[in-house]
CSV table of C-alpha atoms in Angstrom, one decimal:
chain,number,residue,atom,x,y,z
A,1268,MET,CA,25.9,-15.5,219.3
A,1269,THR,CA,23.2,-18.3,220.5
A,1270,THR,CA,24.0,-21.7,222.3
A,1271,PRO,CA,22.0,-24.1,219.9
A,1272,PRO,CA,18.5,-25.4,220.0
A,1273,THR,CA,18.2,-28.2,221.8
A,1274,SER,CA,15.7,-31.4,221.2
A,1275,ASP,CA,14.2,-34.6,223.1
A,1276,VAL,CA,14.8,-37.0,220.3
A,1277,ASP,CA,17.4,-39.5,220.7
A,1278,LEU,CA,19.1,-40.7,217.9
A,1279,PHE,CA,20.3,-44.2,218.9
A,1280,ALA,CA,16.7,-45.4,220.0
A,1281,ASP,CA,15.8,-48.0,217.6
A,1282,GLU,CA,12.6,-46.2,215.8
A,1283,VAL,CA,14.9,-43.7,214.6
A,1284,VAL,CA,18.6,-45.6,213.5
A,1285,LEU,CA,15.2,-47.6,211.3
A,1286,ASP,CA,14.5,-44.7,209.7
A,1287,PRO,CA,16.1,-41.9,210.7
A,1288,TYR,CA,14.5,-39.5,207.5
A,1289,PRO,CA,11.7,-37.3,209.4
A,1290,VAL,CA,14.1,-37.0,212.2
A,1291,TYR,CA,16.5,-35.8,210.2
A,1292,ALA,CA,14.1,-33.1,208.2
A,1293,GLU,CA,12.4,-31.9,211.6
A,1294,LEU,CA,16.6,-31.2,213.1
A,1295,ARG,CA,17.9,-29.6,209.8
A,1296,GLU,CA,14.9,-26.8,210.1
A,1297,GLN,CA,15.6,-26.4,214.2
A,1298,GLY,CA,19.0,-25.9,212.8
A,1299,THR,CA,22.8,-26.4,211.5
A,1300,VAL,CA,23.8,-27.3,215.0
A,1301,VAL,CA,21.0,-29.0,217.5
A,1302,HIS,CA,22.3,-30.0,220.9
A,1303,LEU,CA,20.2,-33.5,221.9
A,1304,LEU,CA,20.1,-33.9,225.8
A,1305,LYS,CA,19.3,-37.3,225.6
A,1306,ASN,CA,22.9,-38.4,223.9
A,1307,ASP,CA,24.1,-35.2,224.9
A,1308,VAL,CA,25.8,-34.3,222.0
A,1309,TYR,CA,25.6,-32.0,219.3
A,1310,ALA,CA,24.8,-32.3,215.7
A,1311,LEU,CA,25.4,-31.2,213.1
A,1312,THR,CA,22.6,-31.1,210.6
A,1313,ARG,CA,23.2,-29.7,207.3
A,1314,TYR,CA,25.4,-30.2,203.9
A,1315,ALA,CA,27.3,-27.3,204.2
A,1316,ALA,CA,28.5,-27.5,207.9
A,1317,ILE,CA,28.8,-31.5,207.8
A,1318,ARG,CA,31.6,-30.9,205.4
A,1319,ASP,CA,33.6,-27.9,206.6
A,1320,ALA,CA,33.6,-29.7,209.8
A,1321,LEU,CA,35.0,-33.2,208.5
A,1322,MET,CA,37.6,-31.1,206.4
A,1323,ASP,CA,38.8,-28.1,209.6
A,1324,TRP,CA,40.0,-30.7,212.1
A,1325,GLU,CA,41.6,-28.6,214.4
A,1326,SER,CA,38.0,-27.6,215.5
A,1327,PHE,CA,37.0,-31.3,214.4
A,1328,SER,CA,39.3,-33.2,217.0
A,1329,SER,CA,39.0,-37.3,215.6
A,1330,THR,CA,39.8,-38.2,219.0
A,1331,SER,CA,36.0,-39.4,220.4
A,1332,ILE,CA,34.5,-41.0,216.7
A,1333,ALA,CA,32.7,-43.0,218.8
A,1334,PHE,CA,29.8,-42.2,221.4
A,1335,ASN,CA,31.3,-43.7,224.8
A,1336,PRO,CA,34.6,-44.0,225.5
A,1337,MET,CA,35.4,-47.2,226.3
A,1338,ALA,CA,35.6,-48.2,221.7
A,1339,ASN,CA,37.5,-44.6,221.7
A,1340,GLU,CA,39.7,-45.5,224.2
A,1341,ALA,CA,40.2,-49.0,222.3
A,1342,LEU,CA,40.9,-46.5,219.5
A,1343,THR,CA,43.4,-44.8,220.3
A,1344,GLY,CA,46.0,-45.3,218.4
A,1345,THR,CA,44.8,-45.2,214.8
A,1346,SER,CA,44.7,-43.6,211.6
A,1347,LEU,CA,40.9,-43.7,212.0
A,1348,ALA,CA,40.9,-41.9,216.0
A,1349,SER,CA,44.3,-40.2,215.1
A,1350,ASP,CA,45.0,-36.2,214.1
A,1351,PRO,CA,47.3,-34.7,211.8
A,1352,PRO,CA,50.1,-35.1,211.5
A,1353,VAL,CA,50.3,-38.8,213.1
A,1354,HIS,CA,47.3,-39.2,211.8
A,1355,THR,CA,49.4,-38.1,208.0
A,1356,GLN,CA,51.4,-41.2,208.2
A,1357,LEU,CA,48.6,-43.4,210.0
A,1358,ARG,CA,46.8,-42.7,206.8
A,1359,ALA,CA,49.9,-43.5,204.5
A,1360,THR,CA,50.5,-46.9,206.2
A,1361,LEU,CA,46.2,-47.6,205.7
A,1362,THR,CA,46.4,-47.0,202.4
A,1363,GLU,CA,49.4,-47.8,200.8
A,1364,ASN,CA,47.9,-51.1,200.5
A,1365,LEU,CA,44.0,-50.3,200.6
A,1366,SER,CA,43.8,-47.3,198.0
A,1367,PRO,CA,42.5,-47.6,194.3
A,1368,ARG,CA,46.4,-47.2,193.2
A,1369,ALA,CA,47.3,-50.3,195.3
A,1370,LEU,CA,44.0,-52.4,193.8
A,1371,ARG,CA,44.4,-51.6,190.2
A,1372,GLY,CA,44.9,-54.8,189.6
A,1373,LEU,CA,41.8,-56.1,191.1
A,1374,LYS,CA,39.9,-54.9,189.3
A,1375,GLY,CA,38.6,-57.3,186.5
A,1376,ARG,CA,38.9,-60.2,189.4
A,1377,ILE,CA,36.6,-58.4,191.4
A,1378,GLU,CA,34.2,-58.0,188.0
A,1379,ALA,CA,34.4,-60.8,187.5
A,1380,LYS,CA,33.3,-62.6,190.5
A,1381,ALA,CA,30.8,-60.4,190.5
A,1382,ASP,CA,29.4,-61.9,187.7
A,1383,VAL,CA,29.3,-64.4,187.9
A,1384,LEU,CA,27.2,-64.8,191.5
A,1385,VAL,CA,24.3,-62.5,189.1
A,1386,ALA,CA,24.7,-64.2,186.7
A,1387,GLU,CA,23.7,-67.6,188.8
A,1388,LEU,CA,21.0,-65.6,191.3
A,1389,VAL,CA,19.4,-64.7,188.2
A,1390,GLU,CA,19.7,-67.7,186.4
A,1391,LYS,CA,17.7,-69.3,189.6
A,1392,GLY,CA,14.9,-66.4,189.5
A,1393,SER,CA,14.4,-66.6,193.2
A,1394,PHE,CA,17.1,-65.7,196.3
A,1395,GLU,CA,17.6,-63.8,199.1
A,1396,ALA,CA,19.7,-61.3,199.2
A,1397,ILE,CA,21.2,-59.7,201.6
A,1398,ASP,CA,23.1,-64.2,202.1
A,1399,ALA,CA,23.3,-64.9,199.1
A,1400,LEU,CA,24.8,-61.0,197.3
A,1401,ALA,CA,25.2,-58.6,199.8
A,1402,ARG,CA,26.9,-60.3,202.1
A,1403,ALA,CA,28.5,-62.9,200.8
A,1404,PHE,CA,30.2,-60.4,197.9
A,1405,PRO,CA,32.1,-58.4,199.9
A,1406,LEU,CA,32.5,-61.3,202.2
A,1407,GLU,CA,34.6,-62.8,199.3
A,1408,VAL,CA,36.2,-60.0,198.2
A,1409,VAL,CA,37.3,-59.0,200.9
A,1410,ALA,CA,37.7,-62.5,202.8
A,1411,ASP,CA,40.0,-62.6,200.0
A,1412,LEU,CA,42.3,-59.3,199.1
A,1413,ILE,CA,44.0,-60.5,202.8
A,1414,GLY,CA,43.7,-63.8,202.5
A,1415,PHE,CA,41.8,-65.0,205.1
A,1416,THR,CA,41.5,-68.4,205.7
A,1417,GLY,CA,39.6,-71.5,207.6
A,1418,HIS,CA,37.2,-70.1,211.2
A,1419,VAL,CA,38.2,-66.9,210.4
A,1420,ARG,CA,36.7,-65.6,206.7
A,1421,ASP,CA,33.5,-67.4,208.6
A,1422,ASN,CA,33.8,-65.0,211.6
A,1423,MET,CA,34.1,-61.6,209.2
A,1424,LEU,CA,30.9,-60.6,209.5
A,1425,ARG,CA,29.9,-61.0,212.9
A,1426,TRP,CA,32.5,-59.3,213.8
A,1427,GLY,CA,32.5,-56.6,211.5
A,1428,GLN,CA,28.7,-56.4,212.7
A,1429,ALA,CA,30.5,-56.2,216.0
A,1430,ALA,CA,33.4,-53.8,215.2
A,1431,MET,CA,30.3,-51.1,214.0
A,1432,GLN,CA,28.0,-51.9,216.8
A,1433,VAL,CA,30.3,-50.8,219.5
A,1434,ILE,CA,30.6,-47.2,217.9
A,1435,GLY,CA,27.6,-46.2,219.0
A,1436,PRO,CA,26.3,-45.4,222.4
A,1437,MET,CA,26.9,-46.7,225.7
A,1438,ASN,CA,23.9,-48.9,225.0
A,1439,GLN,CA,22.3,-52.7,225.6
A,1440,ARG,CA,24.1,-53.0,221.4
A,1441,THR,CA,27.2,-52.4,222.3
A,1442,ALA,CA,27.2,-53.5,225.2
A,1443,GLU,CA,26.5,-57.1,223.6
A,1444,SER,CA,28.6,-57.1,221.1
A,1445,PHE,CA,32.2,-55.6,222.9
A,1446,PRO,CA,32.7,-58.6,223.7
A,1447,ILE,CA,32.6,-59.3,219.7
A,1448,ALA,CA,35.2,-56.7,219.0
A,1449,GLY,CA,37.0,-58.3,221.3
A,1450,GLU,CA,37.7,-60.9,219.4
A,1451,LEU,CA,38.3,-60.2,216.3
A,1452,TYR,CA,40.8,-57.2,218.4
A,1453,ALA,CA,42.7,-60.3,219.7
A,1454,TRP,CA,42.4,-62.4,216.3
A,1455,CYS,CA,44.4,-60.0,214.2
A,1456,SER,CA,46.6,-59.2,217.7
A,1457,GLN,CA,48.3,-62.6,217.4
A,1458,VAL,CA,47.4,-63.2,213.4
A,1459,LYS,CA,50.6,-63.9,211.6
A,1460,ALA,CA,52.4,-63.9,207.9
A,1461,SER,CA,51.9,-67.4,207.5
A,1462,ASP,CA,48.4,-67.6,208.8
A,1463,LEU,CA,47.4,-65.3,205.7
A,1464,ALA,CA,47.1,-66.5,201.7
A,1465,GLU,CA,50.1,-66.5,199.1
A,1466,GLY,CA,49.8,-62.9,197.7
A,1467,SER,CA,47.2,-61.5,199.2
A,1468,VAL,CA,47.1,-57.6,200.3
A,1469,GLY,CA,46.6,-59.2,203.9
A,1470,ARG,CA,50.0,-61.0,203.4
A,1471,GLY,CA,51.5,-57.5,201.4
A,1472,ILE,CA,50.8,-55.9,204.2
A,1473,PHE,CA,53.0,-58.4,206.1
A,1474,ASP,CA,55.7,-57.9,203.6
A,1475,ALA,CA,55.8,-54.8,204.0
A,1476,GLU,CA,55.5,-54.3,207.5
A,1477,ALA,CA,58.9,-57.3,207.1
A,1478,ARG,CA,60.7,-54.5,204.4
A,1479,GLY,CA,60.6,-51.7,206.9
A,1480,ALA,CA,58.1,-49.3,204.1
A,1481,ILE,CA,54.9,-49.8,207.1
A,1482,PRO,CA,56.4,-49.1,211.8
A,1483,PRO,CA,57.2,-52.4,212.8
A,1484,ASP,CA,53.6,-54.3,214.4
A,1485,THR,CA,51.9,-52.3,212.7
A,1486,ALA,CA,49.8,-55.3,209.5
A,1487,GLY,CA,47.7,-56.8,212.4
A,1488,HIS,CA,46.2,-52.4,213.4
A,1489,ILE,CA,45.4,-51.9,210.2
A,1490,ILE,CA,43.6,-56.1,209.1
A,1491,HIS,CA,42.0,-55.1,212.5
A,1492,GLN,CA,40.5,-52.1,210.3
A,1493,TYR,CA,40.0,-53.2,206.7
A,1494,LEU,CA,38.0,-56.1,208.7
A,1495,GLY,CA,36.1,-53.6,211.0
A,1496,ALA,CA,35.6,-51.6,208.9
A,1497,GLY,CA,34.7,-52.5,205.4
A,1498,VAL,CA,32.8,-55.8,206.2
A,1499,ASP,CA,29.2,-53.7,207.5
A,1500,THR,CA,29.9,-51.0,205.8
A,1501,THR,CA,29.8,-52.6,202.4
A,1502,VAL,CA,26.5,-54.5,203.0
A,1503,ALA,CA,24.9,-52.4,203.6
A,1504,ALA,CA,25.2,-50.6,200.5
A,1505,ILE,CA,24.9,-53.6,198.2
A,1506,GLY,CA,21.7,-54.4,198.9
A,1507,ASN,CA,21.0,-51.4,199.3
A,1508,VAL,CA,21.4,-51.6,196.3
A,1509,VAL,CA,19.6,-54.1,195.5
A,1510,ALA,CA,16.1,-52.9,197.2
A,1511,LEU,CA,16.9,-49.6,196.0
A,1512,PHE,CA,16.2,-51.1,192.4
A,1513,ALA,CA,13.9,-53.1,193.3
A,1514,ALA,CA,11.3,-49.8,194.2
A,1515,HIS,CA,12.1,-48.1,191.3
A,1516,PRO,CA,12.4,-49.2,187.5
A,1517,ASP,CA,12.2,-47.1,186.1
A,1518,GLN,CA,15.6,-45.4,187.4
A,1519,LEU,CA,17.0,-49.0,187.0
A,1520,ASP,CA,15.5,-49.0,183.7
A,1521,LEU,CA,17.8,-45.7,183.3
A,1522,VAL,CA,21.3,-47.6,184.2
A,1523,ARG,CA,20.3,-50.6,181.5
A,1524,GLU,CA,20.0,-48.1,178.8
A,1525,ASN,CA,23.5,-45.9,179.4
A,1526,PRO,CA,25.7,-48.3,181.5
A,1527,SER,CA,27.6,-44.7,182.1
A,1528,LEU,CA,25.6,-44.6,184.5
A,1529,VAL,CA,26.5,-46.7,187.0
A,1530,PRO,CA,28.4,-45.0,189.1
A,1531,ALA,CA,26.2,-42.2,189.2
A,1532,ALA,CA,23.9,-45.0,190.5
A,1533,PHE,CA,26.5,-45.8,193.2
A,1534,ASN,CA,26.4,-42.5,194.0
A,1535,GLU,CA,23.3,-41.9,194.2
A,1536,VAL,CA,23.1,-45.2,196.6
A,1537,LEU,CA,25.6,-43.3,198.9
A,1538,ARG,CA,23.5,-40.3,199.1
A,1539,PHE,CA,20.2,-42.0,199.8
A,1540,TRP,CA,20.5,-44.2,202.0
A,1541,PRO,CA,24.3,-44.3,204.1
A,1542,PRO,CA,25.8,-47.6,205.6
A,1543,VAL,CA,26.8,-45.5,208.4
A,1544,ASN,CA,24.4,-42.0,208.6
A,1545,ALA,CA,26.5,-40.2,212.5
A,1546,TRP,CA,29.7,-40.2,213.2
A,1547,GLY,CA,31.6,-38.7,215.7
A,1548,ARG,CA,34.1,-35.7,216.3
A,1549,ARG,CA,35.0,-34.0,219.3
A,1550,ALA,CA,35.1,-30.0,219.1
A,1551,THR,CA,38.7,-28.7,219.8
A,1552,ARG,CA,37.4,-25.1,221.0
A,1553,ASP,CA,34.6,-23.0,221.0
A,1554,VAL,CA,33.1,-23.0,217.4
A,1555,GLU,CA,30.9,-20.9,216.1
A,1556,ILE,CA,28.7,-22.6,213.8
A,1557,ASP,CA,25.9,-20.3,212.3
A,1558,GLY,CA,26.0,-17.9,214.8
A,1559,THR,CA,24.6,-20.5,217.5
A,1560,VAL,CA,28.4,-21.7,219.2
A,1561,ILE,CA,29.4,-25.0,220.1
A,1562,PRO,CA,31.6,-26.0,223.9
A,1563,ALA,CA,34.8,-27.2,223.5
A,1564,GLY,CA,35.5,-30.1,224.6
A,1565,ALA,CA,31.0,-31.4,223.7
A,1566,GLN,CA,30.8,-34.4,222.0
A,1567,ILE,CA,29.0,-33.8,217.3
A,1568,ALA,CA,27.3,-36.1,215.9
A,1569,VAL,CA,28.3,-35.7,212.3
A,1570,LEU,CA,24.5,-36.9,210.5
A,1571,LEU,CA,25.9,-37.6,207.3
A,1572,GLY,CA,22.4,-39.2,206.6
A,1573,ALA,CA,21.0,-35.7,207.2
A,1574,GLY,CA,23.5,-33.7,204.8
A,1575,ASN,CA,22.6,-35.9,202.1
A,1576,ARG,CA,19.6,-35.0,202.5
A,1577,ASP,CA,18.6,-30.8,202.5
A,1578,PRO,CA,17.5,-29.5,199.9
A,1579,ARG,CA,19.8,-26.8,200.4
A,1580,HIS,CA,21.9,-29.2,198.5
A,1581,TYR,CA,20.3,-32.0,196.5
A,1582,GLU,CA,16.6,-30.1,195.0
A,1583,ASN,CA,14.0,-32.7,195.9
A,1584,PRO,CA,16.4,-34.5,197.7
A,1585,ASP,CA,14.0,-37.2,199.0
A,1586,ALA,CA,13.3,-38.4,195.2
A,1587,PHE,CA,15.9,-42.0,194.7
A,1588,LEU,CA,16.7,-40.8,190.9
A,1589,VAL,CA,20.2,-41.9,189.3
A,1590,GLU,CA,21.3,-39.3,187.0
A,1591,ARG,CA,22.0,-36.3,189.4
A,1592,ASN,CA,25.1,-37.8,190.0
A,1593,PRO,CA,25.8,-36.7,193.3
A,1594,VAL,CA,29.5,-36.8,193.6
A,1595,ASP,CA,30.1,-35.1,196.5
A,1596,HIS,CA,28.2,-37.3,198.9
A,1597,LEU,CA,29.0,-37.6,202.4
A,1598,SER,CA,28.0,-41.0,202.3
A,1599,PHE,CA,32.2,-41.3,202.7
A,1600,GLY,CA,33.4,-39.2,204.8
A,1601,TYR,CA,35.3,-36.4,203.3
A,1602,GLY,CA,39.1,-34.5,203.6
A,1603,PRO,CA,42.0,-36.3,205.6
A,1604,HIS,CA,39.4,-39.0,207.1
A,1605,GLY,CA,38.3,-39.5,204.3
A,1606,CYS,CA,37.2,-43.7,203.6
A,1607,ALA,CA,40.3,-45.0,202.8
A,1608,GLY,CA,38.3,-48.3,201.7
A,1609,GLN,CA,36.3,-45.9,199.1
A,1610,GLY,CA,38.1,-47.5,195.7
A,1611,LEU,CA,38.2,-50.7,196.7
A,1612,ALA,CA,33.9,-50.3,198.3
A,1613,ARG,CA,33.2,-48.9,194.8
A,1614,LEU,CA,35.3,-51.8,192.3
A,1615,GLU,CA,32.6,-53.8,194.6
A,1616,ALA,CA,29.2,-51.8,194.2
A,1617,HIS,CA,30.1,-50.7,190.2
A,1618,ALA,CA,30.8,-54.5,190.0
A,1619,VAL,CA,27.4,-55.5,191.3
A,1620,ILE,CA,24.7,-52.9,189.2
A,1621,GLU,CA,27.2,-53.5,186.1
A,1622,ALA,CA,25.9,-57.2,186.2
A,1623,LEU,CA,22.9,-56.1,187.9
A,1624,SER,CA,21.5,-54.2,185.4
A,1625,ARG,CA,23.3,-56.5,182.4
A,1626,ARG,CA,21.6,-59.5,183.1
A,1627,ALA,CA,17.9,-58.2,184.8
A,1628,LYS,CA,15.0,-56.0,184.0
A,1629,ARG,CA,13.0,-55.7,187.1
A,1630,LEU,CA,13.9,-56.8,190.1
A,1631,VAL,CA,10.5,-58.1,191.9
A,1632,VAL,CA,10.7,-57.8,195.6
A,1633,GLY,CA,9.3,-58.8,199.1
A,1634,PRO,CA,9.1,-56.9,202.2
A,1635,GLU,CA,12.0,-55.8,203.5
A,1636,VAL,CA,13.3,-56.7,207.1
A,1637,ARG,CA,15.4,-54.1,209.3
A,1638,VAL,CA,17.1,-54.9,213.0
A,1639,PRO,CA,18.2,-51.5,214.9
A,1640,SER,CA,21.7,-50.6,215.1
A,1641,ASN,CA,24.1,-48.9,216.3
A,1642,ILE,CA,25.8,-47.1,212.7
A,1643,THR,CA,25.9,-48.9,209.9
A,1644,ARG,CA,22.3,-49.2,209.0
A,1645,SER,CA,21.3,-52.4,206.8
A,1646,ILE,CA,18.6,-54.5,205.6
A,1647,GLU,CA,18.5,-57.7,207.1
A,1648,GLU,CA,16.6,-59.8,204.9
A,1649,LEU,CA,15.1,-58.3,201.4
A,1650,PRO,CA,13.5,-62.1,199.9
A,1651,VAL,CA,14.4,-61.4,195.9
A,1652,LEU,CA,10.6,-63.3,194.8
A,1653,GLU,CA,11.0,-62.9,190.5
A,1654,VAL,CA,13.7,-61.3,188.8
A,1655,ILE,CA,12.9,-61.1,184.7
A,1656,PRO,CA,16.0,-61.4,183.2
A,1657,ALA,CA,17.3,-58.8,180.4
B,893,MET,CA,45.2,-19.4,188.5
B,894,ARG,CA,46.7,-23.8,189.1
B,895,ILE,CA,45.7,-26.9,190.2
B,896,VAL,CA,48.4,-27.3,193.4
B,897,VAL,CA,48.3,-31.3,194.6
B,898,ASP,CA,49.5,-32.5,197.8
B,899,ARG,CA,51.1,-35.7,197.4
B,900,PRO,CA,51.1,-37.4,200.5
B,901,ARG,CA,47.6,-36.6,200.1
B,902,CYS,CA,46.0,-37.6,196.9
B,903,GLU,CA,45.8,-42.3,196.6
B,904,GLY,CA,44.5,-42.1,193.6
B,905,HIS,CA,40.6,-42.0,193.1
B,906,GLY,CA,40.9,-40.3,190.3
B,907,LEU,CA,36.7,-38.3,190.5
B,908,CYS,CA,39.0,-35.8,189.1
B,909,GLU,CA,40.0,-37.0,186.4
B,910,GLU,CA,36.4,-38.0,185.8
B,911,ALA,CA,35.3,-34.1,186.4
B,912,ALA,CA,37.7,-32.8,184.2
B,913,PRO,CA,39.4,-34.9,181.5
B,914,ARG,CA,41.2,-31.6,180.3
B,915,LEU,CA,43.3,-30.3,182.7
B,916,MET,CA,44.7,-33.6,184.4
B,917,HIS,CA,44.8,-38.0,184.3
B,918,LEU,CA,46.0,-41.0,186.3
B,919,ASP,CA,49.5,-42.1,184.3
B,920,ASP,CA,49.2,-46.4,183.9
B,921,ASP,CA,51.1,-46.0,188.1
B,922,GLY,CA,48.1,-44.8,188.8
B,923,GLU,CA,49.5,-40.9,190.3
B,924,LEU,CA,48.0,-38.2,189.4
B,925,VAL,CA,49.4,-35.9,186.1
B,926,LEU,CA,48.4,-32.4,185.3
B,927,ASP,CA,48.5,-32.0,182.1
B,928,ARG,CA,47.9,-27.9,182.7
B,929,GLU,CA,50.1,-25.7,184.2
B,930,GLU,CA,48.7,-22.8,184.1
B,931,ILE,CA,44.8,-22.7,184.3
B,932,ASP,CA,43.0,-20.0,182.1
B,933,GLU,CA,39.9,-18.3,182.4
B,934,ALA,CA,37.3,-20.9,180.1
B,935,ASP,CA,38.7,-23.8,182.5
B,936,ALA,CA,38.5,-22.0,185.7
B,937,ALA,CA,34.9,-23.9,186.2
B,938,LEU,CA,36.5,-27.4,185.2
B,939,ALA,CA,39.1,-27.4,187.8
B,940,ASN,CA,36.8,-25.8,190.7
B,941,ALA,CA,35.0,-28.3,190.2
B,942,ALA,CA,37.8,-31.1,189.6
B,943,VAL,CA,38.7,-30.0,193.7
B,944,ARG,CA,35.3,-30.1,195.0
B,945,VAL,CA,35.0,-34.0,194.3
B,946,CYS,CA,38.5,-35.1,195.8
B,947,PRO,CA,37.8,-37.4,198.4
B,948,VAL,CA,40.6,-36.1,200.2
B,949,ALA,CA,40.4,-32.8,199.3
B,950,ALA,CA,44.3,-33.3,197.8
B,951,LEU,CA,43.3,-30.2,195.7
B,952,ARG,CA,43.4,-26.3,195.7
B,953,ILE,CA,43.0,-23.7,193.5
B,954,ALA,CA,46.0,-21.4,193.9
């Protein structure tokens, strides 16, 4: 047994967060575990080790999912940042109103909303895909779900972005985002049932608290997690859908010819460009992986995006191929902490992909603009110059 | 061999049903129903696929 290889790569440098894939390839070839000296984290780079680590909560604790101590401190007591057995109850509370089981009734409404929006955009013939679709659609779905009105609705995007940004190391982006993430936290700490629209899922969470189905004073925290985790990630995924279909018209054709490929196409979008590329854990003991040892107490960076491109698991991993249907991609994580909102994310993205592939034959886009960001990798601007309708 | 569901952990994502529709389905309430208690050799690959795709690792083979 030896110590893991080391690297001078800075996982959160602008050029790396903008395009992490060359760095991921380099680290993956160096070893399953690579000690990143600049970040003082141990990166997990290969598919099998990542999936095993996500399952092994006894060796890899979620008490350090963020890359700075302030964020980990702030997340203490949430489902996201706790380990079993405490996690089991918190997770059940969180998913009570968010699981696919709970969301079954929303499918038709979400599909109808997506179709109306996509029909309008196709009709217009050109539009800015991030503002008009990738942001507009999830913001509307999540706002209606939680029952937000007024200024909260206006703040959702910046609050959601800040909540993800502060998961990063204590760099300038994190420091600038903490006050904004704090606004979200403060609002969620004082929100009342009467602030949320009647009949909404958000109102239902307060009803559950009132009848004792979930512990006292948890409703606001649950809404905090919905917003913190569910906005920026879904915005990224839907922007990526448009960009990847525009760049790969042959793949759009496959979905157009065979709409049953919609879920497979979303799996491939997530595998190819995960909204979240790196996520933290802490080693609770010395852990041996492929002959090297991660020391007890070490901060781990789980490189979901590197695992998704591991040629040991996916053939021709750098190709975007909807028919491969990578159901076991790592972009939602896996196991006890697997993304609690993935059911809602699927409802939203499937609805968008279905409507787009039915209504548009080709999307001609201009250059995409990206802005460096610590955790969420998303497109900032994507002009659709021309839609060729189906 | 048989499939075991960790009930508290199952959230009804339904990916197992897509992988192995012959062995399991979600009922009208979104609860997972196992249609076969015992899995024979012929269905072992299907059962393993269903276990593998569960995003929250709520299924295992016993």
